[in-house]
Structures are given as C-alpha cells and as structure tokens.
XYZ file of N, CA and C in Angstrom:
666
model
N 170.503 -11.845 125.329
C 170.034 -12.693 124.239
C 170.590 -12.169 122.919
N 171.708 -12.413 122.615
C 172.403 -12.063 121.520
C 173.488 -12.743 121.061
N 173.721 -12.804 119.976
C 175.281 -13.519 119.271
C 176.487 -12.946 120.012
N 176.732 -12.256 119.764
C 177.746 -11.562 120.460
C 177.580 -10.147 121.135
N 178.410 -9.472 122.005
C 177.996 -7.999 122.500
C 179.425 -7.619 122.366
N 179.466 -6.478 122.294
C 180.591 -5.522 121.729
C 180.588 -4.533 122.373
N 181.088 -4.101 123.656
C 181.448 -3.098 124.883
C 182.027 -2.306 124.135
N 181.710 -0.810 124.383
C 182.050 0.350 124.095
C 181.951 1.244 124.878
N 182.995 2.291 124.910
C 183.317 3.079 126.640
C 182.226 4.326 126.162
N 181.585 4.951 126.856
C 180.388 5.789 126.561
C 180.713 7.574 125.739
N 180.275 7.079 125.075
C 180.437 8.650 124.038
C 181.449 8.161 123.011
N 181.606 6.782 122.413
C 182.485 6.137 121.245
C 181.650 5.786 120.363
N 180.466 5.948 119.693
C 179.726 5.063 119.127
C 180.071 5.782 117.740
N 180.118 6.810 117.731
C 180.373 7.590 116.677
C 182.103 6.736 115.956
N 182.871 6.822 116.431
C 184.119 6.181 116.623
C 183.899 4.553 115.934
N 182.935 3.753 116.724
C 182.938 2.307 116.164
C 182.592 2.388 115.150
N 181.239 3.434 114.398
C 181.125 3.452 113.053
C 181.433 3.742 112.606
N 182.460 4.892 112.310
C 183.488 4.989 111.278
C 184.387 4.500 111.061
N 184.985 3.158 111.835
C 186.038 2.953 112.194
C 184.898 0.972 110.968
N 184.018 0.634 111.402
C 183.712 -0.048 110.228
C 183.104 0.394 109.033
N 182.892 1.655 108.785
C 182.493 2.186 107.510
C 183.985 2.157 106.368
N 185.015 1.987 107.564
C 186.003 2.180 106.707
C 187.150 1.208 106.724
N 186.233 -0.104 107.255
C 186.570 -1.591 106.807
C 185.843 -1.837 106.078
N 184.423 -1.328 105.408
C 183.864 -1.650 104.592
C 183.986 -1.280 103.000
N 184.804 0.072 103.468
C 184.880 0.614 101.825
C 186.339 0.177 101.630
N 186.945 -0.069 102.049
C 188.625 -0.500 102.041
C 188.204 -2.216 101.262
N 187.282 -2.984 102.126
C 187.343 -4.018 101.349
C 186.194 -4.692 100.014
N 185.850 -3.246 99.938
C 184.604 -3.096 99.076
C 183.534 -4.064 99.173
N 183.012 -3.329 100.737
C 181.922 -4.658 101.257
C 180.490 -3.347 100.997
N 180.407 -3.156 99.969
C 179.052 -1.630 99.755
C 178.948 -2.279 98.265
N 176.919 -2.346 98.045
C 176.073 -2.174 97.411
C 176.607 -1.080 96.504
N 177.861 -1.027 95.224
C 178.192 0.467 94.199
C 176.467 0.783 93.778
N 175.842 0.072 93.192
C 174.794 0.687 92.576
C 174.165 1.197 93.245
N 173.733 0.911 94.598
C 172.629 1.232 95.520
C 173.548 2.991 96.164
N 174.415 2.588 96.254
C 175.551 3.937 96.566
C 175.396 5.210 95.394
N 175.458 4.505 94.074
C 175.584 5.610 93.037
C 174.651 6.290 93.204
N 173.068 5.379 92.791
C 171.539 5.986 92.850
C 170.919 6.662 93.853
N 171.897 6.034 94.996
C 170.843 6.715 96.515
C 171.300 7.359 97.523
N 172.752 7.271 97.235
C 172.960 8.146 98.238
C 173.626 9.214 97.981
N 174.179 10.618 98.484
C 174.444 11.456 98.418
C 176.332 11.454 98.049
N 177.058 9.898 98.292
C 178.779 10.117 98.287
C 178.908 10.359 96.795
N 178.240 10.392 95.603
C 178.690 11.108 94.353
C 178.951 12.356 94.180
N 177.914 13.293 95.039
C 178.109 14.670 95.200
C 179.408 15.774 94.941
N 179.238 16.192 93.827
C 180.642 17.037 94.525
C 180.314 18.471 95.531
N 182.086 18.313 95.768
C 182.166 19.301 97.432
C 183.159 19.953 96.376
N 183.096 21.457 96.664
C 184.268 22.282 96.336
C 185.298 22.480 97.097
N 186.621 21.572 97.392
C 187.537 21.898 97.825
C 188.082 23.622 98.426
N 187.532 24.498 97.748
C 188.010 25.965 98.439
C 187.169 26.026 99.229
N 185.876 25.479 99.618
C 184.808 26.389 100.795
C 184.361 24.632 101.738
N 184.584 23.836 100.840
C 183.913 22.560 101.620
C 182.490 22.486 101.759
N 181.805 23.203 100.295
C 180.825 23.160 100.422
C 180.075 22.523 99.132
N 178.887 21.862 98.615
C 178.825 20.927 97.738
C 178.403 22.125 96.211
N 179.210 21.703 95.858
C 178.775 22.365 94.388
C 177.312 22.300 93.777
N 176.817 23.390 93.801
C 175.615 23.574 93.011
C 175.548 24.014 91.590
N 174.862 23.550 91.003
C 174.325 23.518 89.219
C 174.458 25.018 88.799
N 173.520 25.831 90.054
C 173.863 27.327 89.520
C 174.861 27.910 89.690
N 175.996 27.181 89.664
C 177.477 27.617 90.057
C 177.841 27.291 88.832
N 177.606 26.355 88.470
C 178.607 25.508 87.015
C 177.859 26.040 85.649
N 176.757 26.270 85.942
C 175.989 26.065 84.158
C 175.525 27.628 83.868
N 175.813 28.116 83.068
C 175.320 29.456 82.969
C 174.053 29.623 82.557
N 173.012 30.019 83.152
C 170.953 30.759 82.959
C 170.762 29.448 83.350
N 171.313 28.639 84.166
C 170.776 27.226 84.661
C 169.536 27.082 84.949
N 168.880 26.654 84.749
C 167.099 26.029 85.004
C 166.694 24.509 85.329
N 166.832 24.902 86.679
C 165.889 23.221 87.109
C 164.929 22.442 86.417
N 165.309 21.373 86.290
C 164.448 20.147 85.859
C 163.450 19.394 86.798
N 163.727 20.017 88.293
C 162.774 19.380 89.346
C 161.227 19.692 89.356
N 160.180 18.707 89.399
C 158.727 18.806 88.690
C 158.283 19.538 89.758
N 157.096 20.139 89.767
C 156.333 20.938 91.177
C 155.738 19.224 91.537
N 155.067 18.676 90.303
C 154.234 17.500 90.767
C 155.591 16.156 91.175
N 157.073 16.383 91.569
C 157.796 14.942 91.614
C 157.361 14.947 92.965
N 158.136 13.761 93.683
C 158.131 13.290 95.203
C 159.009 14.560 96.014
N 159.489 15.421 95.533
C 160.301 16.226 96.647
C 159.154 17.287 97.181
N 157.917 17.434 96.150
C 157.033 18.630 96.866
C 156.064 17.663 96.849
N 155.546 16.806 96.278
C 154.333 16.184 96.149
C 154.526 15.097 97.422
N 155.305 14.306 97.865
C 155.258 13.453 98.681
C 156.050 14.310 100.514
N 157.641 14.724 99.835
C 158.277 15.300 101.008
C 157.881 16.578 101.713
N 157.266 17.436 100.579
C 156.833 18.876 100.961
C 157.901 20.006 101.104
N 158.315 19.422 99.986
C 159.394 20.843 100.042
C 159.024 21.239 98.896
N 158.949 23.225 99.421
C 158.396 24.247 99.149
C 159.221 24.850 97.547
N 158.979 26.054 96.811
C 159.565 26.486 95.829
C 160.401 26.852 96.956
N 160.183 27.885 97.423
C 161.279 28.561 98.279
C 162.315 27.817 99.087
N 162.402 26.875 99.652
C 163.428 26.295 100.011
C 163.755 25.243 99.131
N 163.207 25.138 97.692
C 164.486 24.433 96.565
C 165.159 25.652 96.079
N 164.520 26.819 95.809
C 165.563 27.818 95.903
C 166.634 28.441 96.412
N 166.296 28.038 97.886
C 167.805 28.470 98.589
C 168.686 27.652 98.320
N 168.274 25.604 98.630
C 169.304 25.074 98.178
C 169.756 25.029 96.943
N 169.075 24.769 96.073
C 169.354 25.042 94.483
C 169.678 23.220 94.132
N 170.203 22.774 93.244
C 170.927 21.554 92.389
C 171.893 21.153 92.842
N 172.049 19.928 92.678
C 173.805 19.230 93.096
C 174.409 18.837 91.619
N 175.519 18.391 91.400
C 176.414 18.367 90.541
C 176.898 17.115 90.779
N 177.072 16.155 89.848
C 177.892 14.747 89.789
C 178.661 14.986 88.937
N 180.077 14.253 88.690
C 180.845 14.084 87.783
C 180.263 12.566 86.465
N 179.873 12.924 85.586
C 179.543 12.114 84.920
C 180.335 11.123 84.079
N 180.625 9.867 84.346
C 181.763 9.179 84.132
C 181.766 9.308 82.194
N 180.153 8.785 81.874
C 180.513 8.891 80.528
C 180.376 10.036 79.851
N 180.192 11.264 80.500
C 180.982 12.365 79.515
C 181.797 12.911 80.037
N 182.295 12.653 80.521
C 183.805 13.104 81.717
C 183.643 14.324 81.715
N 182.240 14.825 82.167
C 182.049 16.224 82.642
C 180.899 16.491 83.771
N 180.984 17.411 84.519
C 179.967 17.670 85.402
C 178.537 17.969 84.759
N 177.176 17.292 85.830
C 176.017 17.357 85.257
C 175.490 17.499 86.367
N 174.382 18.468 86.356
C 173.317 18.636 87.145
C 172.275 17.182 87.400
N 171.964 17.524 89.007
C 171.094 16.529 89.014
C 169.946 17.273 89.932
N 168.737 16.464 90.249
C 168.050 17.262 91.344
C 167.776 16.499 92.308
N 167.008 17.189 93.376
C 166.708 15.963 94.506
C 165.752 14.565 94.031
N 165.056 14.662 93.194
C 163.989 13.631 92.129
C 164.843 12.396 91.296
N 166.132 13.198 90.986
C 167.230 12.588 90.111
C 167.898 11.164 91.132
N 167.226 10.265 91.158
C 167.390 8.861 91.896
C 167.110 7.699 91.598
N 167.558 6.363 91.387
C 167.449 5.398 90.948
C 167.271 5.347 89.640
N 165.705 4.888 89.248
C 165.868 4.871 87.625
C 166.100 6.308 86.898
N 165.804 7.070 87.429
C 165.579 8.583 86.912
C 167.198 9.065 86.201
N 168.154 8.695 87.438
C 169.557 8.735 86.456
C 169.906 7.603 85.819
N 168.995 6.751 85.982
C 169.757 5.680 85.079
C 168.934 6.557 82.861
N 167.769 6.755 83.475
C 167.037 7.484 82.503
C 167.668 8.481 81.824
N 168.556 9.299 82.448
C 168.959 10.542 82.016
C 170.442 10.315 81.034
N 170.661 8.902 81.475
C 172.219 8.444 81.423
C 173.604 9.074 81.884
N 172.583 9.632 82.709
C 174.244 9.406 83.782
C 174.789 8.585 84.702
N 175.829 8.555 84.763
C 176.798 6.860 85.278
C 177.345 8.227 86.377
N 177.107 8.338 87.298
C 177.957 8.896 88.351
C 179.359 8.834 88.820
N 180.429 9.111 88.692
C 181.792 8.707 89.215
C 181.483 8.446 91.003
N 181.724 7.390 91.592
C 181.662 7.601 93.319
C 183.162 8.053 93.339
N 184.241 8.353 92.705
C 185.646 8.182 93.609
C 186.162 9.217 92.686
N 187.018 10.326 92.903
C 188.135 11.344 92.281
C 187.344 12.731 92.659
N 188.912 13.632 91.873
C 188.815 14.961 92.249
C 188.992 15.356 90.797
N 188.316 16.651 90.797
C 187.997 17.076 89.287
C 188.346 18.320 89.160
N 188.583 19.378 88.199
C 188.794 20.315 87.973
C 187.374 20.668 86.737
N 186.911 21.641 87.493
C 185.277 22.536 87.108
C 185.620 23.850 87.021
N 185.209 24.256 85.994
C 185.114 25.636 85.275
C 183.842 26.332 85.647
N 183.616 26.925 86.407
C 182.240 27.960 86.972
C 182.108 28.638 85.844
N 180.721 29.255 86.066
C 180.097 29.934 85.311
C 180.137 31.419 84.868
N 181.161 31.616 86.379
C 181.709 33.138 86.519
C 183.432 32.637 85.678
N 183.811 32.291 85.021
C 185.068 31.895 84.767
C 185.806 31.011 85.540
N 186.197 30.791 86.549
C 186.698 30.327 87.876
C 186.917 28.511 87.864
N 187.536 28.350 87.763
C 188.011 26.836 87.855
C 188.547 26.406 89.089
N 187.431 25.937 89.774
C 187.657 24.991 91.085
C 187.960 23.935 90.967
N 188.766 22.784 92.520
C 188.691 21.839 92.694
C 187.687 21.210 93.041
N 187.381 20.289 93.090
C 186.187 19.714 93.559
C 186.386 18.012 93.835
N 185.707 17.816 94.455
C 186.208 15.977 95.133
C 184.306 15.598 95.422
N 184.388 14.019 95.110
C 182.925 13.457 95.254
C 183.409 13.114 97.108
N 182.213 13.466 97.696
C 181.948 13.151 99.269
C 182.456 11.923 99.086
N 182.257 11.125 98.611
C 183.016 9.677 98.362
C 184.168 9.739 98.859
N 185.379 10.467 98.161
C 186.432 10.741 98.157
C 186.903 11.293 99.444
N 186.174 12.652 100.052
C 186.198 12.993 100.893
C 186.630 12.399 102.837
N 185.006 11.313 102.085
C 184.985 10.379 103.539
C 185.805 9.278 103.645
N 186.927 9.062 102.209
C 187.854 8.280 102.530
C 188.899 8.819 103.072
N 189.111 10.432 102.586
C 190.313 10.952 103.829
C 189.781 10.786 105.525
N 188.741 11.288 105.886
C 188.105 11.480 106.978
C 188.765 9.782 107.624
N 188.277 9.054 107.020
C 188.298 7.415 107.790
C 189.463 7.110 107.568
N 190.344 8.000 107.226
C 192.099 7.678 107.533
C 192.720 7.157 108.576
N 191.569 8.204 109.685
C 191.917 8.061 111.456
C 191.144 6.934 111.885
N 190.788 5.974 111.309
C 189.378 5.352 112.258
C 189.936 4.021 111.728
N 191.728 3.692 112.009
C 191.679 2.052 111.533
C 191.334 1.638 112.659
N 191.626 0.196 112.633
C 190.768 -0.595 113.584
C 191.908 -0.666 114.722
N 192.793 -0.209 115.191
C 193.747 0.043 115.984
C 193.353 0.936 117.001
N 193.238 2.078 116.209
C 192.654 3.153 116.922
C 191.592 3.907 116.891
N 190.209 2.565 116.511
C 188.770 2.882 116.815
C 189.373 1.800 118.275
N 189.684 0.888 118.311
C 190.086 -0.026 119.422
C 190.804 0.782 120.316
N 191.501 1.435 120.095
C 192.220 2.502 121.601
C 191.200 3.422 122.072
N 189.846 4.196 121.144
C 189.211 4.928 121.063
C 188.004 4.369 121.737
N 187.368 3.324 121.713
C 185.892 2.432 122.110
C 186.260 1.646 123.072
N 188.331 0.929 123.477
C 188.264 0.229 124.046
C 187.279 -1.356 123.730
N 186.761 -1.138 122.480
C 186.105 -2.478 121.848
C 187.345 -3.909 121.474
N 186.986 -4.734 121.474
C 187.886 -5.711 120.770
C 187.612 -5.657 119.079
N 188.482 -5.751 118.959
C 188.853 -5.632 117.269
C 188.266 -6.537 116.404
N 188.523 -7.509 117.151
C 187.887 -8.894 116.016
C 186.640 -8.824 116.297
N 185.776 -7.919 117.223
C 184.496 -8.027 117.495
C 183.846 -7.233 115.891
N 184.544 -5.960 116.319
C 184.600 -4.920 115.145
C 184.455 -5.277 113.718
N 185.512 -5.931 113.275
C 185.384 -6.490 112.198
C 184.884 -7.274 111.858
N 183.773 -7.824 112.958
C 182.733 -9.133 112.392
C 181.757 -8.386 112.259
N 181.231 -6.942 113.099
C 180.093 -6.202 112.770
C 180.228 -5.955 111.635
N 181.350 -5.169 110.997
C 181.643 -4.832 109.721
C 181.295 -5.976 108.463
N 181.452 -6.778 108.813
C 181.592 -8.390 108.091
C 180.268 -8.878 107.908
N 179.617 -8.977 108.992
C 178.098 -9.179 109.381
C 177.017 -7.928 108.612
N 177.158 -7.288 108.935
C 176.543 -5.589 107.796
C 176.488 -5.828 106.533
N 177.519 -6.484 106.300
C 177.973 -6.436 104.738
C 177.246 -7.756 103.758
N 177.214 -8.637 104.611
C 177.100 -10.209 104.066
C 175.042 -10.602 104.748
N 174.658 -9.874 105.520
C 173.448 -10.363 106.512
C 172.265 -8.607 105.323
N 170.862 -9.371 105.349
C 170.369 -9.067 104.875
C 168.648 -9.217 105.532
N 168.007 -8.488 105.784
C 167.790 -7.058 105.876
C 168.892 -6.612 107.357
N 169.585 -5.553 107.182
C 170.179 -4.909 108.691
C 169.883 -3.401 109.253
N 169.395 -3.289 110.150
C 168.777 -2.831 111.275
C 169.680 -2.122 112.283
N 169.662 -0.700 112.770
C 170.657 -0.718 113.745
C 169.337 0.080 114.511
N 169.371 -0.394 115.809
C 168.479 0.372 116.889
C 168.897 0.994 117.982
N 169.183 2.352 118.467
C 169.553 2.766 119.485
C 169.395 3.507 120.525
N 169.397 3.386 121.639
C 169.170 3.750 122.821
C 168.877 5.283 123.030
N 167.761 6.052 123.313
C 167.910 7.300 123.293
C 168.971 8.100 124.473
N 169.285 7.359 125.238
C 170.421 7.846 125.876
C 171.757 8.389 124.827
N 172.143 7.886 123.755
C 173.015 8.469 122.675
C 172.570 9.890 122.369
N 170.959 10.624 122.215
C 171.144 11.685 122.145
C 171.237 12.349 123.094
N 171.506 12.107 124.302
C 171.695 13.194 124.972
C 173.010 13.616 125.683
N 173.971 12.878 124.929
C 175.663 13.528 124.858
C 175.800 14.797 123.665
N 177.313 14.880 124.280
C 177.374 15.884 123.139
C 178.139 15.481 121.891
N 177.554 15.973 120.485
C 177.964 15.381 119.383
C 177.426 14.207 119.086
N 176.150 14.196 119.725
C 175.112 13.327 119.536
C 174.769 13.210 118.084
N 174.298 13.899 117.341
C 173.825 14.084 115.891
C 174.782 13.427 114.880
N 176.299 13.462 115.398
C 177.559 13.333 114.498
C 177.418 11.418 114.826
N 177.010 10.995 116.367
C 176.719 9.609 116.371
C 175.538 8.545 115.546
N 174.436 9.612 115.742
C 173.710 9.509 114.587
C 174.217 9.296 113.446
N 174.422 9.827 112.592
C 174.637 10.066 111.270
C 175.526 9.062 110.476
N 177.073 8.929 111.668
C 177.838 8.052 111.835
C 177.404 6.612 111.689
N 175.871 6.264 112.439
C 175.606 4.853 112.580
C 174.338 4.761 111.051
N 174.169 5.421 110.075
C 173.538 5.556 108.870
C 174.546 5.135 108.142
N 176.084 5.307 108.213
C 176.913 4.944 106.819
C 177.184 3.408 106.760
N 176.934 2.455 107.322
C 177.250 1.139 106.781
C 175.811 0.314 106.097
N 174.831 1.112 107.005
C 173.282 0.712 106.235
C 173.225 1.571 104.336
N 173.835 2.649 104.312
C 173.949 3.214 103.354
C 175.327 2.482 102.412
N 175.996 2.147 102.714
C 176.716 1.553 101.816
C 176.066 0.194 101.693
N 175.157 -0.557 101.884
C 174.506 -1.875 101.865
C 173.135 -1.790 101.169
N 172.381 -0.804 100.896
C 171.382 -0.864 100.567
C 170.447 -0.810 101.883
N 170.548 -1.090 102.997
C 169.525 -0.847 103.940
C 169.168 0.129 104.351
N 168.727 0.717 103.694
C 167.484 1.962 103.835
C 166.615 2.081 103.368
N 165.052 2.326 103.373
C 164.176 1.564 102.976
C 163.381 0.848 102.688
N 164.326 -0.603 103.365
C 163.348 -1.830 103.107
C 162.605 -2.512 104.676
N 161.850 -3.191 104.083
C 161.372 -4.025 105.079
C 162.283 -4.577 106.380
N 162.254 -3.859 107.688
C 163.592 -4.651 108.509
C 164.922 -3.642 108.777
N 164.883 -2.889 108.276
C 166.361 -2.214 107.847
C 166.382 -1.460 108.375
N 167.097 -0.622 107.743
C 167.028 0.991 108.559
C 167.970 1.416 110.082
N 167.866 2.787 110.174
C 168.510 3.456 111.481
C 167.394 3.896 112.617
N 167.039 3.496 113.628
C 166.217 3.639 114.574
C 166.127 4.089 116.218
N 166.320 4.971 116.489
C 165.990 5.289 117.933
C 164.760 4.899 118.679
N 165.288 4.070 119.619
C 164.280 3.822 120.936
C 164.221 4.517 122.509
N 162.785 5.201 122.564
C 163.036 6.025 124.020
C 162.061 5.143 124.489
N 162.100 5.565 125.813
C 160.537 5.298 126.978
C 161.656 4.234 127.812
C-alpha cells in the first residue's frame, strides 16, 4: 500500500541517503533558514584535526553566555560538567566577517537576537587565541565534499535502486510537507548501523522536519 517502493540491496540505506541529500543541496531543495538556526552545518570544523572549533580556542578569558536556567540544563539536563568538557561552537558571522561564539541555547530567535547571520558555505582563516591561525570550513562545506561520491550513478551501482525512483524521493522530501522517515529495526543491527541512522536525518534536516507534528526520524521494533 504505497505510491511507489524503491528496492535497495541490504546494508545501502546509508548510500540512498546521501546520495539524495546531495540532490538536494546541489539543487537547493533545503529550508536556508531552518538550516542556519537549527542545525549544526554552520559549525566550524578545523581543517588540521577535523574537529569543530570551540570558542575557548578562538577568544582569549572566553566566558560562556549559556544560562544554568536555558533549555540545555533546565529542559535537556545537561550538567555544568559536561558543558565543560564540550565547551562553545564557533560560526563564521557573515555580517562581521568574523568568527563568533555561539552556545547550545544559541537557536532560532536567540541568533537572530544576537545578530548573527551565520555563513552555511566557505572556508575561513581563524587566528587562535594561542597565536595560531587555522583553517577552518562550516560542516556545510564539508558534507559537500563528502557527497562528491554519492551521485546518483553511483548511489544506483551502490543500492542497485533505480535512479528516477531516487530522485523523486529527493523531489518528494523537498516539495511534501510534514515528512516522516520510519525504519525497520532490522537497520540497527548491521554494521555501521548508526552512520545509516544519521544518514537518514539529513534530508528531514535540510527541510525543516524535525520537530513538527508528523515529521521526524523514527525507528520501529516488535
């Protein structure tokens, strides 16, 4: 009982979604605002370690702005001690064409409040706090090298899916409202299970579906 079904050879699922995450950003079928405010591809990553630049890297006697009373301890329950280990993330701020701290609280209106305009796309050159001038690239940027490998050629040699199926999921994601992906708990129990996961979160995240009524990423067992 479905519109269409889309055969995939077992342990590809990871494969079909990147392979339309990156028909979606190629034809700029993604929610930018809902992307800037909510999700994590503004982030910068430091090119020397591949790891995301933190605030207490860039700003010298840096001091968090995150409340004890916001939603990250008051609603999520995260502790002083583990905002300490992770510490702050860093955006490139389009209108002062410089890096700015943000915190986990720092979302939707909160940066629109602060006025920062996030860059989603480039690589920057950042001056640390120890002297040190790194590269740095927004995850944005990143996951467009990554989806280099995942055209629709060879997510199709890879899933054995039909192509034009592919690109109507992609098409359908983009244009259909609220979207929903539900999946089989048999997916976690391959290996690189987590990476399939995660994989099937980026086209709901470039759309705005996370969140709302209907939407969302979902596993079904029993």
């Amino acid at each position: 009982k479905a519109d269409y079904w889309i055969p995939i050879r077992p342990q590809t699922d990871a494969a079909l979604w990147l392979g339309v995450t990156r028909l979606m950003i190629e034809n700029r079928w993604y929610d930018e605002r809902f992307v800037k405010e909510f999700t994590d591809f503004p982030l910068l990553v430091r090119t020397d370690t591949l790891k995301r630049l933190r605030a207490r890297e860039v700003f010298p006697d840096y001091r968090t702005s995150l409340s004890p009373d916001g939603p990250s301890m008051k609603i999520q329950g995260l502790t002083a001690e583990q905002h300490a280990r992770l510490g702050d993330f860093v955006v490139w701020d389009r209108s002062a064409s410089a890096p700015r701290a943000l915190t986990r609280d720092d979302v939707g209106r909160r940066i629109l409040e602060k006025g920062i305009d996030p860059a989603l796309e480039g690589t920057f050159n950042v001056k640390l706090a120890n002297g040190r001038v790194v590269k740095v690239a927004t995850l944005w940027t990143l996951y467009q090298t990554h989806l280099k490998d995942y055209d629709l050629k060879t997510v199709g040699e890879i899933t054995r899916a039909p192509v034009a199926l592919v690109e109507q999921l992609a098409r359908d994601i983009a244009t259909l409202k609220p979207v929903a992906i539900h999946q089989g708990e048999g997916i976690n129990h391959w290996f690189h299970a987590t990476e399939m996961n995660r994989a099937a979160y980026l086209p709901l995240m470039l759309t705005g579906n996370i969140g709302q009524p209907g939407a969302g990423c979902h596993t079904w067992a029993g």
